[in-house]
XYZ file of C-alpha atoms in Angstrom:
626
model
C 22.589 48.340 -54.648
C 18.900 49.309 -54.732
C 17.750 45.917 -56.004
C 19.575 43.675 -54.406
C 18.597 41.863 -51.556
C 20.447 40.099 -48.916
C 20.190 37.455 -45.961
C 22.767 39.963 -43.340
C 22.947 43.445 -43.531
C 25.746 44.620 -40.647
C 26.120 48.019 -40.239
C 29.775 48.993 -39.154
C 33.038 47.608 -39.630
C 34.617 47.735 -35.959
C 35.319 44.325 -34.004
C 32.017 43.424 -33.925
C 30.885 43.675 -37.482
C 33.942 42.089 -38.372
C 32.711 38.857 -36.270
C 29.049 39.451 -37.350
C 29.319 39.319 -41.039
C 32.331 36.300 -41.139
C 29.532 34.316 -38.980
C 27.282 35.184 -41.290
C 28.204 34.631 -44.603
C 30.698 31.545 -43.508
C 27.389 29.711 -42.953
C 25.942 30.112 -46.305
C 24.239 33.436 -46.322
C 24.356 36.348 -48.514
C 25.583 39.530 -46.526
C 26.204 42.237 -46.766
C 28.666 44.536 -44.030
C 28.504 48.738 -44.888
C 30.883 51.090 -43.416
C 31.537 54.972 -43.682
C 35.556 54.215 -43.695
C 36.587 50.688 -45.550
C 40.399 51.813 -44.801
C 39.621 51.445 -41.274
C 38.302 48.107 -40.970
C 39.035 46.384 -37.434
C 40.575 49.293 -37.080
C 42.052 50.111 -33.257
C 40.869 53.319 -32.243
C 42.401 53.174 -29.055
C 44.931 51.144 -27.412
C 46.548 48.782 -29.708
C 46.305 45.716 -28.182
C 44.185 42.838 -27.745
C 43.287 40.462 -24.618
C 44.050 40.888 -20.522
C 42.203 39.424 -17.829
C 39.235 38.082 -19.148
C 39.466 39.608 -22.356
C 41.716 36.989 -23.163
C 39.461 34.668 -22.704
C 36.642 35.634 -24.750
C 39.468 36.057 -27.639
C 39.819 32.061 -27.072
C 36.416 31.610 -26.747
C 35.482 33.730 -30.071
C 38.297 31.001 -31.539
C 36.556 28.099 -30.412
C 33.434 28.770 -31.349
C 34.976 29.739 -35.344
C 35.657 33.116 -34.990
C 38.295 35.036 -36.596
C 39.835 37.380 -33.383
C 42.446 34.690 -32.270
C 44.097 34.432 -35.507
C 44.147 38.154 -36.500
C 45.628 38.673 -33.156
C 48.465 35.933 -33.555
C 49.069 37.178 -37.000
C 49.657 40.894 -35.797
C 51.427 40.125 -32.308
C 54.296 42.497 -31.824
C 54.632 41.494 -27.756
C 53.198 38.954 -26.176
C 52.448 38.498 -21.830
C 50.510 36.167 -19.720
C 49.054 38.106 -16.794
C 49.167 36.872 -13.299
C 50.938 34.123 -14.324
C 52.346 33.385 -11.139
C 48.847 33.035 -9.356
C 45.838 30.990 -9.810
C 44.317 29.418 -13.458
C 41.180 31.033 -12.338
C 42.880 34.399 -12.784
C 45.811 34.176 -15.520
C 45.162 36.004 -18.996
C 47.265 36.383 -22.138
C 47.312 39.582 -23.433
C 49.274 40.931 -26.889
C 50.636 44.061 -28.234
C 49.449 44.029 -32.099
C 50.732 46.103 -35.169
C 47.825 48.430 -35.452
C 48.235 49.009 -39.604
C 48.643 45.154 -39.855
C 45.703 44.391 -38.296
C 43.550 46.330 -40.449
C 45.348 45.163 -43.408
C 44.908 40.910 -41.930
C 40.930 42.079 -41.062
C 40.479 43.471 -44.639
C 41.872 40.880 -46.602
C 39.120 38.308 -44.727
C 36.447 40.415 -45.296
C 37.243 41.098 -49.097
C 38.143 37.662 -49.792
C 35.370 35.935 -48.219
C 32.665 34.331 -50.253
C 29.160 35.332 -50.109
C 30.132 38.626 -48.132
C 29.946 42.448 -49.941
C 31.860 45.251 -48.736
C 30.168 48.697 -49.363
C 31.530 52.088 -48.319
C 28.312 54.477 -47.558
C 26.785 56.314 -44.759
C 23.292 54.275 -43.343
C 20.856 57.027 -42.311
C 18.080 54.756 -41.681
C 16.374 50.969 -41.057
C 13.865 49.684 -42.870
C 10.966 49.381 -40.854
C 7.845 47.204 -41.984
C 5.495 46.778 -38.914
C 7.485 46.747 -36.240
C 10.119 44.370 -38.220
C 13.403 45.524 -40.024
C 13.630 44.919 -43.527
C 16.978 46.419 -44.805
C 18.794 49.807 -44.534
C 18.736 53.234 -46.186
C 21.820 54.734 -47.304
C 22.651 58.791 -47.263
C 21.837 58.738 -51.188
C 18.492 57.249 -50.630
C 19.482 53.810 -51.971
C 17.131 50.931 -50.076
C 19.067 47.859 -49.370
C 16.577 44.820 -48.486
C 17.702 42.026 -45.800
C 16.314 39.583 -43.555
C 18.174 40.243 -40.838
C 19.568 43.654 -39.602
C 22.788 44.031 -37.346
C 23.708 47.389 -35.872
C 27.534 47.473 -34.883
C 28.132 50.842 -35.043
C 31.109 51.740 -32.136
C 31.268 55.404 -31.099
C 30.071 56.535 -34.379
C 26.302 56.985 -32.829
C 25.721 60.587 -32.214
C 29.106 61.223 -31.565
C 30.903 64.013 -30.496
C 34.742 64.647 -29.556
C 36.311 66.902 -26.643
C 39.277 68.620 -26.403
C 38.249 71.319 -23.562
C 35.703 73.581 -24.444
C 36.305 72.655 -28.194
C 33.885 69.894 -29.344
C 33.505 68.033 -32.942
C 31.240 66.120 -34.429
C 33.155 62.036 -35.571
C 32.964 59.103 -34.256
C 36.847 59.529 -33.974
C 39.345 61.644 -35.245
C 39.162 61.497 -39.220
C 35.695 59.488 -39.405
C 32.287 61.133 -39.371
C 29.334 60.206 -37.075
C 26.820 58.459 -37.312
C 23.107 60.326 -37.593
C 19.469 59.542 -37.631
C 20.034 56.107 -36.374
C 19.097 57.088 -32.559
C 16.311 59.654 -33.433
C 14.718 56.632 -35.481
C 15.325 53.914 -32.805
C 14.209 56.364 -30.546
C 10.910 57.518 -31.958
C 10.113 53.482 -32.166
C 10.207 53.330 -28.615
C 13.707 52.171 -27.910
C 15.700 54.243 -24.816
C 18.775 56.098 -25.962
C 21.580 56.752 -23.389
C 24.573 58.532 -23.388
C 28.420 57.064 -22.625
C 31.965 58.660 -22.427
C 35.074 57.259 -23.499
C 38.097 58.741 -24.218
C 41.949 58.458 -25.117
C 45.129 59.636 -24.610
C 48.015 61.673 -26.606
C 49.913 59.746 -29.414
C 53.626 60.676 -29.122
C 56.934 61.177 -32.090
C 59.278 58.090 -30.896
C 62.103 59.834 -31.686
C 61.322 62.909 -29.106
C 61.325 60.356 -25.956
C 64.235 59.810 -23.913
C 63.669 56.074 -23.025
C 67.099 56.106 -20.928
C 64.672 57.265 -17.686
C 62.001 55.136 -18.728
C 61.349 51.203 -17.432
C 61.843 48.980 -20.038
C 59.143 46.480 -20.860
C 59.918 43.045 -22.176
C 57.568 40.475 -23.149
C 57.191 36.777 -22.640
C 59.598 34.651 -23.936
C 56.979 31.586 -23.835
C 54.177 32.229 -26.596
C 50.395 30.860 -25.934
C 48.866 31.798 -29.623
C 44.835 33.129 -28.548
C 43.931 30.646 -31.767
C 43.686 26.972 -31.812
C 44.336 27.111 -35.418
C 47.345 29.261 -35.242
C 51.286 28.255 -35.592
C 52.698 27.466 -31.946
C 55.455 30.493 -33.335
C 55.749 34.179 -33.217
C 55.423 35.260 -37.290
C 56.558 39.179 -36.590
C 59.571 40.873 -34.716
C 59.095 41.201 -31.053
C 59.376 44.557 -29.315
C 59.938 46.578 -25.959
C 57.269 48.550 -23.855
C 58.127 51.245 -21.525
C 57.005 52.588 -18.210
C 57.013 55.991 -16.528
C 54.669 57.929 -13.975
C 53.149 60.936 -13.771
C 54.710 63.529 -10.905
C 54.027 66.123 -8.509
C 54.046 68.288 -11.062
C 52.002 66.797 -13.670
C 49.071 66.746 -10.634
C 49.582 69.760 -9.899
C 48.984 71.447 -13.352
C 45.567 68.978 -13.751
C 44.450 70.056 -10.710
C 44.851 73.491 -11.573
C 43.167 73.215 -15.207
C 40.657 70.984 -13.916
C 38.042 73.874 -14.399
C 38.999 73.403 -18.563
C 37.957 69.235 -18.381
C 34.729 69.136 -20.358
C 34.045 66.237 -17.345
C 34.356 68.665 -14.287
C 32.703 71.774 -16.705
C 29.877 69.980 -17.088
C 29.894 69.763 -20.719
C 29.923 65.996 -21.044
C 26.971 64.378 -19.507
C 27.485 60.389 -20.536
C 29.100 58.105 -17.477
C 33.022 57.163 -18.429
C 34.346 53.694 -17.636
C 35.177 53.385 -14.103
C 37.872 50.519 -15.008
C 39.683 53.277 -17.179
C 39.381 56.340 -16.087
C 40.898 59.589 -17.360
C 44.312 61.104 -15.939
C 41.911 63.452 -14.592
C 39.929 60.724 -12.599
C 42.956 59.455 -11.312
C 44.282 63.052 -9.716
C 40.896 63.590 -8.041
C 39.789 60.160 -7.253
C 43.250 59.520 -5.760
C 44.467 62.107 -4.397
C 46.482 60.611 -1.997
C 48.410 58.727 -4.525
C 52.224 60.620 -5.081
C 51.876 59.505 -9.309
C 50.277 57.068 -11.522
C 52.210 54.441 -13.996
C 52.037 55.093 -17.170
C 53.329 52.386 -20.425
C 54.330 53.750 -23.694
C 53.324 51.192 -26.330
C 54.486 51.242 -30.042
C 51.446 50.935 -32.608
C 53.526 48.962 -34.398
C 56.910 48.400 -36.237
C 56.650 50.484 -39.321
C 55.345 53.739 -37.200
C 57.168 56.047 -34.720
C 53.988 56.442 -32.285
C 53.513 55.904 -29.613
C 50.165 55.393 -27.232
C 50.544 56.681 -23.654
C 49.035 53.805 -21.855
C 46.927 54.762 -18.756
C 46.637 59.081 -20.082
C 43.532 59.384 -21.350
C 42.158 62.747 -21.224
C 40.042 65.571 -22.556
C 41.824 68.586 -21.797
C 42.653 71.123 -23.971
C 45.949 70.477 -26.265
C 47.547 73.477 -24.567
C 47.573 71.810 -20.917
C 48.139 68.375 -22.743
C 51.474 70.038 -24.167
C 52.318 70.542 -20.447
C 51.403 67.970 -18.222
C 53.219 65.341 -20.579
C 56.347 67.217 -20.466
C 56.379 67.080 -16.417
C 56.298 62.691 -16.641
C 59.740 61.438 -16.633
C 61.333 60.842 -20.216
C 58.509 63.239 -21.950
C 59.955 66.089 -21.495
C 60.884 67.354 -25.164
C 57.918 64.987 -26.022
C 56.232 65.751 -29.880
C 52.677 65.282 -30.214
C 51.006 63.139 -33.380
C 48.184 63.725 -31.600
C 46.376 65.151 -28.770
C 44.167 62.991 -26.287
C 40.504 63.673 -26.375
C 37.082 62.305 -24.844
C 34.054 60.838 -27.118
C 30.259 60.868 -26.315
C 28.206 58.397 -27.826
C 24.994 57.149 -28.100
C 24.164 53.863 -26.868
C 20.817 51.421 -25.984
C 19.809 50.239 -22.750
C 20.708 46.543 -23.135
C 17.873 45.283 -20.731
C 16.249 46.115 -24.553
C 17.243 43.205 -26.405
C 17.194 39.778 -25.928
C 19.921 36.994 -25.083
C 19.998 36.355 -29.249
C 21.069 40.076 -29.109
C 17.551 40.728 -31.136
C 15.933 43.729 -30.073
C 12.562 43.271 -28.196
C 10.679 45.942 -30.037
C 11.933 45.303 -33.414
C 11.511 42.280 -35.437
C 15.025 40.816 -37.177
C 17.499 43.530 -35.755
C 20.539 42.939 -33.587
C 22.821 45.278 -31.659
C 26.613 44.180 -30.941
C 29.086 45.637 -29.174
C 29.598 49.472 -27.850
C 25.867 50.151 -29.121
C 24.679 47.787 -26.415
C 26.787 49.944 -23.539
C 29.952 47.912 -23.583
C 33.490 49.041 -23.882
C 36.300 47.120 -25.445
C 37.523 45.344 -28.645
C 36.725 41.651 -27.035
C 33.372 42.392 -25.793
C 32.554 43.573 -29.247
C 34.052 40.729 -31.100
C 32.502 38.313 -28.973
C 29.133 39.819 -29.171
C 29.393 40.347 -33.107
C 29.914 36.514 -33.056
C 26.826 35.583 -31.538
C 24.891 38.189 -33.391
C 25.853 36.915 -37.060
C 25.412 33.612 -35.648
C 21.877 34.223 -34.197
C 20.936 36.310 -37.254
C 21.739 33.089 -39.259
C 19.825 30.998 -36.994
C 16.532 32.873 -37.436
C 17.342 33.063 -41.687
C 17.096 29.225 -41.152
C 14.885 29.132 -38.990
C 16.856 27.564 -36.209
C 16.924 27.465 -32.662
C 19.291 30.355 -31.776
C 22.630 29.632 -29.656
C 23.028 31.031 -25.929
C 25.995 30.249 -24.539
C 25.062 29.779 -20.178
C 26.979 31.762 -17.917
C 29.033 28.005 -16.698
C 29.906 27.930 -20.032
C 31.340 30.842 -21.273
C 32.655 34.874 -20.049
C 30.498 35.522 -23.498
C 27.507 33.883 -22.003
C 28.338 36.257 -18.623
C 28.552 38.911 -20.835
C 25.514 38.652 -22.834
C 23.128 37.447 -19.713
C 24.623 40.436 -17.314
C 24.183 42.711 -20.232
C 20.126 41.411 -20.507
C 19.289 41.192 -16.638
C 21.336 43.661 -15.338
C 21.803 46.566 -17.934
C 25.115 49.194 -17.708
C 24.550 52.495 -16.577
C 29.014 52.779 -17.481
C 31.033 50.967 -20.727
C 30.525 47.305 -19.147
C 33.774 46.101 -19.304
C 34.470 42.024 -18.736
C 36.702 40.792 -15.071
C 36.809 37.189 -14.071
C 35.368 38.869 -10.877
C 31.472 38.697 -12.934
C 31.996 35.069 -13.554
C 30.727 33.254 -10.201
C 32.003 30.205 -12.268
C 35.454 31.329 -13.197
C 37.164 28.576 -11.930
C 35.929 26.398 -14.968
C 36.124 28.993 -17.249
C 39.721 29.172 -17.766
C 41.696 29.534 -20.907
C 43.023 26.477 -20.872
C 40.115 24.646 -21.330
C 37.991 26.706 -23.675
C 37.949 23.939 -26.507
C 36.585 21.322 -24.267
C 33.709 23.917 -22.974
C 33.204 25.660 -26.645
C 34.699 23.264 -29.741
C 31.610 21.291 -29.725
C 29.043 23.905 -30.019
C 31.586 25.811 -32.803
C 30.911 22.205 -35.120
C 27.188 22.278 -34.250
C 26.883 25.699 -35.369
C 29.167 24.896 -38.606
C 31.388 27.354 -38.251
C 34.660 25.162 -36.844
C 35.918 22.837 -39.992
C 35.996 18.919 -39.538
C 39.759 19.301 -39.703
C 40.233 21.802 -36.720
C 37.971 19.647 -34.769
C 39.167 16.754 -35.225
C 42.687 17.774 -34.190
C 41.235 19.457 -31.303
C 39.206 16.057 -30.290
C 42.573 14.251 -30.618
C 44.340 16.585 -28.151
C 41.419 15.738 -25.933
C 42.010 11.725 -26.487
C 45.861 12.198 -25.491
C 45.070 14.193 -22.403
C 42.714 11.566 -21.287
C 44.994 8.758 -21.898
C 48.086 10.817 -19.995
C 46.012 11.352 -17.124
C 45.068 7.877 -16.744
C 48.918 7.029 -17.017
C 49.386 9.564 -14.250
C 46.542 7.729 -12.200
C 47.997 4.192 -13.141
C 51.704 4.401 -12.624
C 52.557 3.937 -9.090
C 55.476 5.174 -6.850
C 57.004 3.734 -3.868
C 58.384 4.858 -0.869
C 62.213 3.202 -1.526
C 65.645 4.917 -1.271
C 65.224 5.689 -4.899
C 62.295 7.467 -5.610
C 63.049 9.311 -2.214
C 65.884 10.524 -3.555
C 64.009 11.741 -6.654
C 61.512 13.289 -4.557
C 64.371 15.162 -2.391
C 65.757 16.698 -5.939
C 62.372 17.862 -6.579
C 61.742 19.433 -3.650
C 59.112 17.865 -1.962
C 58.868 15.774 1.192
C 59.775 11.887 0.837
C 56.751 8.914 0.735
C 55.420 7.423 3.456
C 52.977 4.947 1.225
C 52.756 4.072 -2.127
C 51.012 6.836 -4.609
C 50.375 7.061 -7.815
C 51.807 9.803 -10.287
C 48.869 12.243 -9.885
C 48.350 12.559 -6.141
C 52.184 13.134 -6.294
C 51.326 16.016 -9.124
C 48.829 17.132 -6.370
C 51.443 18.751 -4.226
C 51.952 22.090 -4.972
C 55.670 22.513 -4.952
C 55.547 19.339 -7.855
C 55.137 20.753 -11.297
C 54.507 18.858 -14.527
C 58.178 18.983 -15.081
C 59.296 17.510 -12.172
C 57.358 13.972 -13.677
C 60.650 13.857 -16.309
C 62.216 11.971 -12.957
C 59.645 9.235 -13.255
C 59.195 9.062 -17.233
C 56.405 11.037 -18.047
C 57.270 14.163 -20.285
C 55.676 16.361 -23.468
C 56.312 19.470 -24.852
C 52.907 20.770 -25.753
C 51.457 22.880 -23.338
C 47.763 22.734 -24.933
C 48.208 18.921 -23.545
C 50.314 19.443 -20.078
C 48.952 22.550 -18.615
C 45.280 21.762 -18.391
C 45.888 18.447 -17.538
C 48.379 19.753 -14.624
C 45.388 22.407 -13.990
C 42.491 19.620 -13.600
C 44.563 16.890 -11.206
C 45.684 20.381 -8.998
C 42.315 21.571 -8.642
C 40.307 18.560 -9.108
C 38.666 18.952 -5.576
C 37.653 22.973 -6.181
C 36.648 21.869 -9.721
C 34.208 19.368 -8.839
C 32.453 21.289 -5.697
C 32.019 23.952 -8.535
C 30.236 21.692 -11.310
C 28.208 20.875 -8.289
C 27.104 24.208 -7.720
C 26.862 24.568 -11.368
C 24.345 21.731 -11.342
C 22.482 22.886 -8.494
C 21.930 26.243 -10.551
C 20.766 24.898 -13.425
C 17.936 23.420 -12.418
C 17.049 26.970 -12.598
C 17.951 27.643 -15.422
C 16.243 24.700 -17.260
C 13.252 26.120 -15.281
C 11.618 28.118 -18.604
C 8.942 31.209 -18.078
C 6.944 32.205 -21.023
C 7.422 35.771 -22.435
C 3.532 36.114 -22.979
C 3.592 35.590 -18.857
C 1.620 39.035 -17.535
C 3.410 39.421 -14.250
C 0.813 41.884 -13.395
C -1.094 38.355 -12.315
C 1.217 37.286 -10.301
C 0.404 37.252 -6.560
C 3.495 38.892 -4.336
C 5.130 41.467 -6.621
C 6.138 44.732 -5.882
C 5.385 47.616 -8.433
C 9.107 47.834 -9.435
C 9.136 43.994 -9.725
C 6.592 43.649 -12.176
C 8.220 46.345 -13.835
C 11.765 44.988 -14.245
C 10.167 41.132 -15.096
C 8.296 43.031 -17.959
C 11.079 44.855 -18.921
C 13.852 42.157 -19.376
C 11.449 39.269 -19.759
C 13.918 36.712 -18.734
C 13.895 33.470 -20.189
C 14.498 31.317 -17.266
C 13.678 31.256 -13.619
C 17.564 31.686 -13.485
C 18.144 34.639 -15.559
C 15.073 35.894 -13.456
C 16.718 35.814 -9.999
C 19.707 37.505 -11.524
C 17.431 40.865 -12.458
C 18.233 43.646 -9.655
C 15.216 44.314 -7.820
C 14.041 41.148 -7.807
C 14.095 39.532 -4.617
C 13.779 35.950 -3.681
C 10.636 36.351 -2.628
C 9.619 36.922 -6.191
C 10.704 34.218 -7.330
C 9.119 32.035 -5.224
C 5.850 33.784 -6.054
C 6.586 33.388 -9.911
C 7.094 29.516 -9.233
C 3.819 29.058 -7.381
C 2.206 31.234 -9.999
C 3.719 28.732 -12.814
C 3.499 25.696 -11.059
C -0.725 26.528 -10.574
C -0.774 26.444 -14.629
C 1.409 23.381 -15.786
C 2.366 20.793 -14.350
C 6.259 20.933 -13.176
C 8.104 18.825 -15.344
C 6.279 20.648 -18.126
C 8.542 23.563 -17.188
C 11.925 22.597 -18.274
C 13.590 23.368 -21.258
């Protein structure tokens, strides 16, 4: 490998290489993606599922925009649910239980099949590093692989170091070694190097649970695939969750053993994710809560384990072995394995930029849980727009950064850049002030266009996509066109539906307006389809069509500031009005925009006005927008 030289180098094989080197090498470039485990690749190191609220939507929007998530997911779906389905389109979120082997095995076949893409196995000690630029990786046996472009996805594997009480191990999980030397070099470079907890709970025997006092767990009968590109059918056997709760008892013996968590010991020092904390969290966090839910999941339909949903935890296998036994239907429970906390390193992500480049170094990216995040879809959705922005600057190309009113990936990245995470960052519609256009039901109209551009979504895909578009349009000018009237006869109709009678003439979408009318209901008066890709987000848009479009007004209001651009040579040390920690945060982040700028914390309005006077004195304002 010494001599050869590529275009993309990725470094690790998680969700986020995966995403990085398909980008890459779909668009022409020679790359290269290294791993210290090729029988793990995509592999699910903890829960094994994919999507939820939000999450779901950056699976779409990965799809969209011609990545492969969506259809590995659809391939590998062993239950399918749509969350909050029963409450607003802002909120709802498909989510589905995958076959953890088959995933690996769908993932692996991509990779090894894919043209213009190697697959190595070897440990990467080192970068390449050619003043202040990366120029290729070093391998554990000394072998120097050139590249023009870098990308780091390497997980938990950083530095890492597993807990099970006072016993610790080096791996970036169990049965794969960590990752060292990385962080030192990074470090000594100038980069800052933090330190994050995550963790996971037991695996269980299937055959030693009583499911008879359990809750059983069906999924949806109605199946959304996450892909555009994917058959409107299930393609694998469907199966059962189950759900318990912890006790008294199982409190009572964490409580008591407390003094054994390598959290409350003061052995681990990196923050765990708030959004999913440990069973140990729970107990002391909420103490006043008589037991916590717990769902037994399958990882999959050739394998009798099972993952205890919701009981992550680091204690020692001992307490593990009793605790488990005190939740309802555990109690002759088998163990495949025991439930144990990780501590990683990770980069500040204030660090890089909204390409995912790194400031300080030339031609490197980060993606995923090296950049503070936590969860499969933040990582394939950043590995996307890493192999995609490494491919840009190969060609020389204006990179792609997807706005926050576009996108949950373009929330993602920009909170990731302004804000930093001091915790895994996990994604909630609650980030996205715009979530009301961001739904799932409308990510090809927001992303398909900018998935051609890039060259990544086929003619053939987007043409069928633009033709769903055309038949939407031309149903909800029916709907506008076709007018009711207030006789005996559509009354009646009307009364069988539901909803109050006429008292004027209306056409077919103010009727559709009412909220006890449903798409369905329109069989009465001759409109009807079975394709839910064309009915639902045309139901969604004539429901919400006044919320909608006080929203794309805001949205237009705000990006005037974000069209306003600031130069990153700009020495905020000149400008007039900033505090010390001001100055320090602008130079830190160096935001691109007056937009991303106001979005820093610690930066207060009144900065921003002084940044605007200080701009405006040196050009001329319409010589400010991108």
């Amino acid at each position: 490998m010494g001599n050869e030289a590529y275009d993309v180098v990725v470094v690790g094989a998680g969700h986020a290489g995966i995403e990085a080197c398909l980008a890459a090498s779909r668009l022409g470039l020679k790359t290269l993606i290294a791993s210290s485990n090729i029988s793990r690749i995509g592999y699910m190191s903890c829960n094994p599922a994919m999507g939820g609220l939000a999450k779901g939507h950056m699976i779409r929007e990965v799809d969209a925009l011609g990545g492969e998530m969506g259809l590995a997911t659809d391939a590998t779906c062993i239950q399918y649910k749509r969350l909050n389905a029963r409450k607003g389109p802002a909120v709802r979120g498909s989510r589905a239980q995958c076959d953890k082997d088959l995933y690996v095995e769908y993932m692996t076949g991509k990779l090894k099949s894919q043209k213009s893409l190697d697959v190595i196995e070897c440990e990467v000690k080192s970068l390449l590093i050619e003043q202040s630029s990366c120029k290729g990786i070093i391998t554990a046996d000394g072998s120097v692989i050139r590249a023009k472009t870098v990308i780091l996805t390497t997980g938990t594997f950083m530095n890492g170091v597993m807990h099970w009480g006072a016993k610790q191990e080096s791996g970036g999980r169990v049965g794969d070694k960590a990752t060292t030397g990385l962080s030192d070099q990074l470090r000594s470079l100038g980069l800052s190097v933090l330190r994050l907890k995550t963790g996971t709970p037991p695996r269980l025997i299937k055959e030693s649970i009583d499911f008879s006092k359990m809750q059983e767990e069906r999924g949806d009968e109605n199946f959304y695939p996450f892909s555009f590109r994917s058959e409107k059918t299930r393609k694998l056997p469907q199966i059962n969750c189950y759900l318990s709760y912890t006790s008294v008892a199982t409190h009572e013996l964490i409580q008591k053993n407390l003094h054994l968590s390598p959290m409350y010991c003061g052995q681990i020092e990196g923050v765990g994710p708030r959004y999913c904390p440990s069973i140990e969290d729970k107990v002391v966090r909420f103490s006043d809560k008589p037991r916590h839910q717990t769902f037994l999941e399958p990882e999959g339909l050739n394998t009798n384990l099972m993952y205890l949903q919701g009981m992550s935890t680091s204690l020692p296998k001992e307490v593990q072995d009793q605790f488990v036994r005190t939740i309802p239907g555990l109690e002759n429970a088998k163990f495949a394995r025991y439930g144990y906390a990780i501590e990683y390193d990770f980069f500040e992500p204030t660090q890089i930029q909204s390409t995912l480049e790194t400031r300080a170094i030339e031609n490197l990216f980060f993606a995923g849980q090296i950049n503070g995040t936590s969860g499969y879809e933040e990582a394939g959705a950043q590995g996307l727009l890493s192999g995609i922005n490494a491919a840009m600057k190969v060609f020389n190309r204006e990179a792609i950064i997807l706005g926050r009113e576009q996108a949950y990936i373009g929330v993602l990245i920009d909170d990731l850049v302004t804000k930093g995470t001091k915790e895994p960052y996990r994604m909630f519609t609650s980030r996205a002030e715009h979530r009301l256009v961001l739904r799932e039901d409308n990510t090809l109209d927001r992303l398909i266009d900018t998935g051609k551009q890039i060259g990544l979504i086929d003619s053939e895909t987007f043409d069928r996509a633009k033709a769903l578009q055309e038949k939407r349009q031309q149903m909800k000018a029916e709907l506008s066109n076709t007018t009711i009237y207030p006789n005996d006869e559509t009354n009646q109709k009307l009364q069988k539906i539901g909803t109050p009678p006429l008292a004027k003439p209306a056409n077919l979408a103010t009727l559709l307006r009412r909220s006890e009318v449903s798409f369905f209901d329109l069989k009465n008066f001759g409109i009807e389809s079975n394709e839910p890709d064309l009915y639902e987000p045309l139901e969604i848009d004539i429901k919400y069509s006044g919320y909608i479009i006080r929203q794309k007004e805001i949205i237009e209001q705000t990006q005037r500031l974000e069209r306003l651009k600031i130069s990153t040579e700009i020495n905020y040390c000149d400008v007039v009005g900033l505090s010390r920690e001001e100055v320090e945060k602008l130079t830190s982040v160096r935001p691109r925009t007056i937009g991303q700028a106001q979005r820093i914390s610690g930066v207060n309005p009144s900065a921003i006005q002084a940044i605007l006077i200080h701009l405006k004195g040196r050009k001329k304002m319409a010589d400010l927008y991108v």
